[in-house]
Amino acid sequence: MRNNEIADIFIKSNALLKGHFLLTSGKHSDQYFQCAQALQYPDITTKICGELSSFYREFSIDSVIAPAMGGIIVGQETARQLGKRFIFTERENKEMKLRRNFKIEEGENFLICEDVITTGGSVREVIDIVEQNGGNVVGVGVIVDRSNGKIDFGYPLKSVLKLEAKAYEPDECPLCKQGLPLVKPGSRKVFQVME
Ligand code: ZN
């Protein structure tokens, strides 16, 4: 798929909203991205993850692993398309762990999947878990890369879409200066703005 075709899918499914948003950080932004909005439609998930599975098809991958919650749908669908096993990590008392009796074999090759990366913290924790258990990381596949090219995991990184993370301090926000109403993502108002 072309980049604008991919962006179009996210806009049409309300995953990517344009407007004037108050982020949880307190900063303002002209866009808001909620990956789950796109992934609620299995046919869209199939298309999006197809970008990751086709990129990694020729790599030597035994299994796919992803951090919960965000990475689970991406990891599951990408693994399904590759015909591989899928496991996930999850937080217990803030610490990322491999639970549910999931096992990593010595020398097992893993593709790591995630929905969105900004700082890449969760993916780094999964890399550590794979390596501490004797597995190998082959690559990382994400739906959206918001890192502005600042992340280097030390492994191949494939993203379906790169979104520049633009955020402003409230007193420097150009959208405030234009008098655009500020909306908090998750509130009904977001959709009123979109209409
Ligand atoms: Zn503003």
PDB file of C-alpha atoms and ligand atoms in Angstrom:
ATOM      1  CA  MET A   1       0.000   0.000   0.000  1.00  0.00           C
ATOM      2  CA  ARG A   2       1.100   3.560  -0.647  1.00  0.00           C
ATOM      3  CA  ASN A   3       1.679   5.902   2.271  1.00  0.00           C
ATOM      4  CA  ASN A   4      -1.377   8.084   1.509  1.00  0.00           C
ATOM      5  CA  GLU A   5      -3.524   4.962   1.134  1.00  0.00           C
ATOM      6  CA  ILE A   6      -2.435   3.875   4.612  1.00  0.00           C
ATOM      7  CA  ALA A   7      -3.031   7.336   6.113  1.00  0.00           C
ATOM      8  CA  ASP A   8      -6.467   7.284   4.486  1.00  0.00           C
ATOM      9  CA  ILE A   9      -7.366   4.012   6.226  1.00  0.00           C
ATOM     10  CA  PHE A  10      -6.457   5.527   9.600  1.00  0.00           C
ATOM     11  CA  ILE A  11      -8.421   8.722   8.935  1.00  0.00           C
ATOM     12  CA  LYS A  12     -11.524   6.869   7.688  1.00  0.00           C
ATOM     13  CA  SER A  13     -11.541   4.543  10.720  1.00  0.00           C
ATOM     14  CA  ASN A  14     -11.159   7.531  13.101  1.00  0.00           C
ATOM     15  CA  ALA A  15      -7.777   6.240  14.301  1.00  0.00           C
ATOM     16  CA  LEU A  16      -6.134   9.453  13.099  1.00  0.00           C
ATOM     17  CA  LEU A  17      -7.983  12.607  14.076  1.00  0.00           C
ATOM     18  CA  LYS A  18      -7.134  16.094  12.865  1.00  0.00           C
ATOM     19  CA  GLY A  19      -8.066  19.088  14.965  1.00  0.00           C
ATOM     20  CA  HIS A  20      -6.790  20.723  18.154  1.00  0.00           C
ATOM     21  CA  PHE A  21      -6.153  18.290  20.970  1.00  0.00           C
ATOM     22  CA  LEU A  22      -5.133  18.408  24.588  1.00  0.00           C
ATOM     23  CA  LEU A  23      -2.667  15.562  25.138  1.00  0.00           C
ATOM     24  CA  THR A  24      -2.228  13.780  28.478  1.00  0.00           C
ATOM     25  CA  SER A  25       1.167  15.521  28.727  1.00  0.00           C
ATOM     26  CA  GLY A  26      -0.660  18.865  28.865  1.00  0.00           C
ATOM     27  CA  LYS A  27       0.685  19.852  25.441  1.00  0.00           C
ATOM     28  CA  HIS A  28      -1.482  20.675  22.456  1.00  0.00           C
ATOM     29  CA  SER A  29      -1.376  18.912  19.077  1.00  0.00           C
ATOM     30  CA  ASP A  30      -3.021  19.158  15.659  1.00  0.00           C
ATOM     31  CA  GLN A  31      -3.520  15.393  15.514  1.00  0.00           C
ATOM     32  CA  TYR A  32      -4.483  12.534  17.744  1.00  0.00           C
ATOM     33  CA  PHE A  33      -3.807   8.887  17.025  1.00  0.00           C
ATOM     34  CA  GLN A  34      -5.643   5.956  18.603  1.00  0.00           C
ATOM     35  CA  CYS A  35      -4.541   2.725  16.914  1.00  0.00           C
ATOM     36  CA  ALA A  36      -7.341   0.615  18.452  1.00  0.00           C
ATOM     37  CA  GLN A  37      -9.877   2.567  16.395  1.00  0.00           C
ATOM     38  CA  ALA A  38      -8.429   1.057  13.203  1.00  0.00           C
ATOM     39  CA  LEU A  39      -7.783  -2.392  14.678  1.00  0.00           C
ATOM     40  CA  GLN A  40     -11.430  -2.824  15.751  1.00  0.00           C
ATOM     41  CA  TYR A  41     -12.097  -3.783  12.111  1.00  0.00           C
ATOM     42  CA  PRO A  42     -10.523  -7.196  11.342  1.00  0.00           C
ATOM     43  CA  ASP A  43     -10.339  -6.516   7.581  1.00  0.00           C
ATOM     44  CA  ILE A  44      -8.338  -3.335   8.245  1.00  0.00           C
ATOM     45  CA  THR A  45      -6.110  -5.204  10.707  1.00  0.00           C
ATOM     46  CA  THR A  46      -5.449  -7.842   8.026  1.00  0.00           C
ATOM     47  CA  LYS A  47      -4.418  -5.156   5.512  1.00  0.00           C
ATOM     48  CA  ILE A  48      -2.233  -3.200   7.925  1.00  0.00           C
ATOM     49  CA  CYS A  49      -0.449  -6.254   9.333  1.00  0.00           C
ATOM     50  CA  GLY A  50       0.044  -7.454   5.744  1.00  0.00           C
ATOM     51  CA  GLU A  51       2.628  -4.689   5.427  1.00  0.00           C
ATOM     52  CA  LEU A  52       4.597  -6.204   8.318  1.00  0.00           C
ATOM     53  CA  SER A  53       4.209  -9.852   7.331  1.00  0.00           C
ATOM     54  CA  SER A  54       5.282  -9.190   3.734  1.00  0.00           C
ATOM     55  CA  PHE A  55       8.337  -7.231   4.920  1.00  0.00           C
ATOM     56  CA  TYR A  56       9.441 -10.006   7.294  1.00  0.00           C
ATOM     57  CA  ARG A  57       8.374 -13.027   5.208  1.00  0.00           C
ATOM     58  CA  GLU A  58      11.909 -13.861   4.018  1.00  0.00           C
ATOM     59  CA  PHE A  59      13.455 -13.404   7.460  1.00  0.00           C
ATOM     60  CA  SER A  60      14.205 -16.447   9.574  1.00  0.00           C
ATOM     61  CA  ILE A  61      11.457 -16.115  12.195  1.00  0.00           C
ATOM     62  CA  ASP A  62      10.257 -18.870  14.520  1.00  0.00           C
ATOM     63  CA  SER A  63       7.780 -16.886  16.615  1.00  0.00           C
ATOM     64  CA  VAL A  64       6.223 -13.479  17.132  1.00  0.00           C
ATOM     65  CA  ILE A  65       6.096 -11.718  20.503  1.00  0.00           C
ATOM     66  CA  ALA A  66       4.404  -8.473  21.534  1.00  0.00           C
ATOM     67  CA  PRO A  67       3.803  -6.409  24.676  1.00  0.00           C
ATOM     68  CA  ALA A  68       0.204  -6.303  25.988  1.00  0.00           C
ATOM     69  CA  MET A  69      -2.175  -4.590  25.458  1.00  0.00           C
ATOM     70  CA  GLY A  70      -1.315  -2.519  22.418  1.00  0.00           C
ATOM     71  CA  GLY A  71       0.813  -5.084  20.633  1.00  0.00           C
ATOM     72  CA  ILE A  72      -1.455  -8.117  21.009  1.00  0.00           C
ATOM     73  CA  ILE A  73      -3.711  -7.645  17.971  1.00  0.00           C
ATOM     74  CA  VAL A  74      -0.767  -6.614  15.764  1.00  0.00           C
ATOM     75  CA  GLY A  75       1.357  -9.544  16.925  1.00  0.00           C
ATOM     76  CA  GLN A  76      -1.444 -12.083  16.624  1.00  0.00           C
ATOM     77  CA  GLU A  77      -2.450 -11.072  13.099  1.00  0.00           C
ATOM     78  CA  THR A  78       1.142 -10.739  11.845  1.00  0.00           C
ATOM     79  CA  ALA A  79       1.954 -14.184  13.292  1.00  0.00           C
ATOM     80  CA  ARG A  80      -1.156 -15.644  11.664  1.00  0.00           C
ATOM     81  CA  GLN A  81      -0.090 -14.312   8.261  1.00  0.00           C
ATOM     82  CA  LEU A  82       3.447 -15.641   8.737  1.00  0.00           C
ATOM     83  CA  GLY A  83       2.137 -18.989   9.995  1.00  0.00           C
ATOM     84  CA  LYS A  84       4.097 -18.650  13.239  1.00  0.00           C
ATOM     85  CA  ARG A  85       3.467 -18.990  16.969  1.00  0.00           C
ATOM     86  CA  PHE A  86       2.475 -15.886  18.909  1.00  0.00           C
ATOM     87  CA  ILE A  87       3.114 -15.065  22.575  1.00  0.00           C
ATOM     88  CA  PHE A  88       2.889 -11.850  24.571  1.00  0.00           C
ATOM     89  CA  THR A  89       4.465 -10.131  27.554  1.00  0.00           C
ATOM     90  CA  GLU A  90       2.470  -8.140  30.106  1.00  0.00           C
ATOM     91  CA  ARG A  91       3.032  -5.851  33.052  1.00  0.00           C
ATOM     92  CA  GLU A  92       2.863  -7.132  36.609  1.00  0.00           C
ATOM     93  CA  ASN A  93       3.485  -4.409  39.212  1.00  0.00           C
ATOM     94  CA  LYS A  94       4.781  -2.163  36.396  1.00  0.00           C
ATOM     95  CA  GLU A  95       7.409  -4.725  35.378  1.00  0.00           C
ATOM     96  CA  MET A  96       7.222  -6.332  31.917  1.00  0.00           C
ATOM     97  CA  LYS A  97       7.094 -10.119  32.251  1.00  0.00           C
ATOM     98  CA  LEU A  98       6.525 -13.335  30.337  1.00  0.00           C
ATOM     99  CA  ARG A  99       3.617 -15.050  32.114  1.00  0.00           C
ATOM    100  CA  ARG A 100       0.980 -17.739  31.404  1.00  0.00           C
ATOM    101  CA  ASN A 101       3.668 -20.400  31.095  1.00  0.00           C
ATOM    102  CA  PHE A 102       4.827 -18.972  27.733  1.00  0.00           C
ATOM    103  CA  LYS A 103       8.287 -20.302  26.882  1.00  0.00           C
ATOM    104  CA  ILE A 104      11.197 -18.990  24.826  1.00  0.00           C
ATOM    105  CA  GLU A 105      13.477 -21.720  23.470  1.00  0.00           C
ATOM    106  CA  GLU A 106      17.256 -21.370  23.348  1.00  0.00           C
ATOM    107  CA  GLY A 107      18.123 -19.879  19.937  1.00  0.00           C
ATOM    108  CA  GLU A 108      14.486 -19.218  18.977  1.00  0.00           C
ATOM    109  CA  ASN A 109      14.170 -16.303  16.516  1.00  0.00           C
ATOM    110  CA  PHE A 110      11.608 -13.652  17.360  1.00  0.00           C
ATOM    111  CA  LEU A 111       9.866 -10.864  15.518  1.00  0.00           C
ATOM    112  CA  ILE A 112       8.643  -8.243  17.993  1.00  0.00           C
ATOM    113  CA  CYS A 113       5.400  -6.413  17.179  1.00  0.00           C
ATOM    114  CA  GLU A 114       3.854  -3.272  18.685  1.00  0.00           C
ATOM    115  CA  ASP A 115       1.075  -0.876  17.702  1.00  0.00           C
ATOM    116  CA  VAL A 116       2.713   2.517  18.319  1.00  0.00           C
ATOM    117  CA  ILE A 117       6.247   3.479  19.331  1.00  0.00           C
ATOM    118  CA  THR A 118       7.143   6.929  20.649  1.00  0.00           C
ATOM    119  CA  THR A 119      10.122   6.282  22.921  1.00  0.00           C
ATOM    120  CA  GLY A 120      10.196   2.525  22.272  1.00  0.00           C
ATOM    121  CA  GLY A 121      10.305   1.670  25.988  1.00  0.00           C
ATOM    122  CA  SER A 122       7.999  -1.361  25.885  1.00  0.00           C
ATOM    123  CA  VAL A 123       9.760  -2.828  22.833  1.00  0.00           C
ATOM    124  CA  ARG A 124      13.124  -2.493  24.619  1.00  0.00           C
ATOM    125  CA  GLU A 125      11.700  -4.397  27.587  1.00  0.00           C
ATOM    126  CA  VAL A 126      10.522  -7.179  25.259  1.00  0.00           C
ATOM    127  CA  ILE A 127      13.972  -7.298  23.594  1.00  0.00           C
ATOM    128  CA  ASP A 128      15.485  -7.806  27.074  1.00  0.00           C
ATOM    129  CA  ILE A 129      13.026 -10.593  27.919  1.00  0.00           C
ATOM    130  CA  VAL A 130      13.738 -12.449  24.640  1.00  0.00           C
ATOM    131  CA  GLU A 131      17.505 -12.155  25.075  1.00  0.00           C
ATOM    132  CA  GLN A 132      17.520 -13.007  28.791  1.00  0.00           C
ATOM    133  CA  ASN A 133      15.672 -16.215  27.925  1.00  0.00           C
ATOM    134  CA  GLY A 134      18.195 -17.217  25.250  1.00  0.00           C
ATOM    135  CA  GLY A 135      16.137 -16.156  22.235  1.00  0.00           C
ATOM    136  CA  ASN A 136      17.214 -13.956  19.324  1.00  0.00           C
ATOM    137  CA  VAL A 137      15.544 -10.798  18.086  1.00  0.00           C
ATOM    138  CA  VAL A 138      15.279 -10.750  14.289  1.00  0.00           C
ATOM    139  CA  GLY A 139      13.398  -7.477  13.888  1.00  0.00           C
ATOM    140  CA  VAL A 140      10.699  -5.130  15.118  1.00  0.00           C
ATOM    141  CA  GLY A 141       7.427  -4.444  13.294  1.00  0.00           C
ATOM    142  CA  VAL A 142       5.139  -1.574  14.340  1.00  0.00           C
ATOM    143  CA  ILE A 143       2.008   0.015  12.950  1.00  0.00           C
ATOM    144  CA  VAL A 144       2.975   3.589  13.693  1.00  0.00           C
ATOM    145  CA  ASP A 145       6.403   5.063  14.376  1.00  0.00           C
ATOM    146  CA  ARG A 146       6.045   8.384  16.203  1.00  0.00           C
ATOM    147  CA  SER A 147       9.709   8.612  17.188  1.00  0.00           C
ATOM    148  CA  ASN A 148      10.657  11.047  14.396  1.00  0.00           C
ATOM    149  CA  GLY A 149      13.443   8.631  13.426  1.00  0.00           C
ATOM    150  CA  LYS A 150      15.107   8.856  16.841  1.00  0.00           C
ATOM    151  CA  ILE A 151      14.865   5.179  17.761  1.00  0.00           C
ATOM    152  CA  ASP A 152      17.535   2.593  17.049  1.00  0.00           C
ATOM    153  CA  PHE A 153      16.788  -0.797  18.621  1.00  0.00           C
ATOM    154  CA  GLY A 154      19.867  -2.302  16.992  1.00  0.00           C
ATOM    155  CA  TYR A 155      17.579  -4.513  14.858  1.00  0.00           C
ATOM    156  CA  PRO A 156      15.629  -3.917  11.638  1.00  0.00           C
ATOM    157  CA  LEU A 157      12.583  -1.720  12.276  1.00  0.00           C
ATOM    158  CA  LYS A 158       9.620  -1.769   9.882  1.00  0.00           C
ATOM    159  CA  SER A 159       6.734   0.627  10.435  1.00  0.00           C
ATOM    160  CA  VAL A 160       3.509   0.775   8.436  1.00  0.00           C
ATOM    161  CA  LEU A 161       3.216   4.538   8.923  1.00  0.00           C
ATOM    162  CA  LYS A 162       5.508   7.270  10.239  1.00  0.00           C
ATOM    163  CA  LEU A 163       3.697  10.066  12.024  1.00  0.00           C
ATOM    164  CA  GLU A 164       5.594  13.123  13.106  1.00  0.00           C
ATOM    165  CA  ALA A 165       4.810  13.738  16.771  1.00  0.00           C
ATOM    166  CA  LYS A 166       4.164  17.478  16.832  1.00  0.00           C
ATOM    167  CA  ALA A 167       3.179  18.922  20.199  1.00  0.00           C
ATOM    168  CA  TYR A 168       3.133  22.493  21.483  1.00  0.00           C
ATOM    169  CA  GLU A 169       3.273  24.132  24.903  1.00  0.00           C
ATOM    170  CA  PRO A 170      -0.144  25.754  25.463  1.00  0.00           C
ATOM    171  CA  ASP A 171       1.265  29.308  25.420  1.00  0.00           C
ATOM    172  CA  GLU A 172       3.122  28.649  22.139  1.00  0.00           C
ATOM    173  CA  CYS A 173       0.326  26.741  20.380  1.00  0.00           C
ATOM    174  CA  PRO A 174      -0.441  28.100  16.875  1.00  0.00           C
ATOM    175  CA  LEU A 175      -3.887  26.462  16.971  1.00  0.00           C
ATOM    176  CA  CYS A 176      -4.814  28.386  20.121  1.00  0.00           C
ATOM    177  CA  LYS A 177      -3.693  31.568  18.323  1.00  0.00           C
ATOM    178  CA  GLN A 178      -6.075  30.690  15.471  1.00  0.00           C
ATOM    179  CA  GLY A 179      -8.871  30.397  18.037  1.00  0.00           C
ATOM    180  CA  LEU A 180      -9.626  26.720  17.276  1.00  0.00           C
ATOM    181  CA  PRO A 181     -11.586  25.015  20.082  1.00  0.00           C
ATOM    182  CA  LEU A 182      -9.421  22.655  22.153  1.00  0.00           C
ATOM    183  CA  VAL A 183     -10.745  19.122  22.631  1.00  0.00           C
ATOM    184  CA  LYS A 184      -9.725  16.320  24.931  1.00  0.00           C
ATOM    185  CA  PRO A 185      -9.386  13.003  23.049  1.00  0.00           C
ATOM    186  CA  GLY A 186     -11.938  10.454  24.190  1.00  0.00           C
ATOM    187  CA  SER A 187     -14.643  13.039  24.733  1.00  0.00           C
ATOM    188  CA  ARG A 188     -17.640  13.209  22.402  1.00  0.00           C
ATOM    189  CA  LYS A 189     -16.477  16.625  21.265  1.00  0.00           C
ATOM    190  CA  VAL A 190     -13.661  15.053  19.222  1.00  0.00           C
ATOM    191  CA  PHE A 191     -16.168  13.586  16.833  1.00  0.00           C
ATOM    192  CA  GLN A 192     -18.135  16.816  16.666  1.00  0.00           C
ATOM    193  CA  VAL A 193     -14.973  18.535  15.492  1.00  0.00           C
ATOM    194  CA  MET A 194     -14.396  15.843  12.870  1.00  0.00           C
ATOM    195  CA  GLU A 195     -17.909  16.309  11.471  1.00  0.00           C
TER     196      GLU A 195
HETATM  197 ZN    ZN B   1      -3.605  24.919  21.505  1.00  0.00          ZN
END
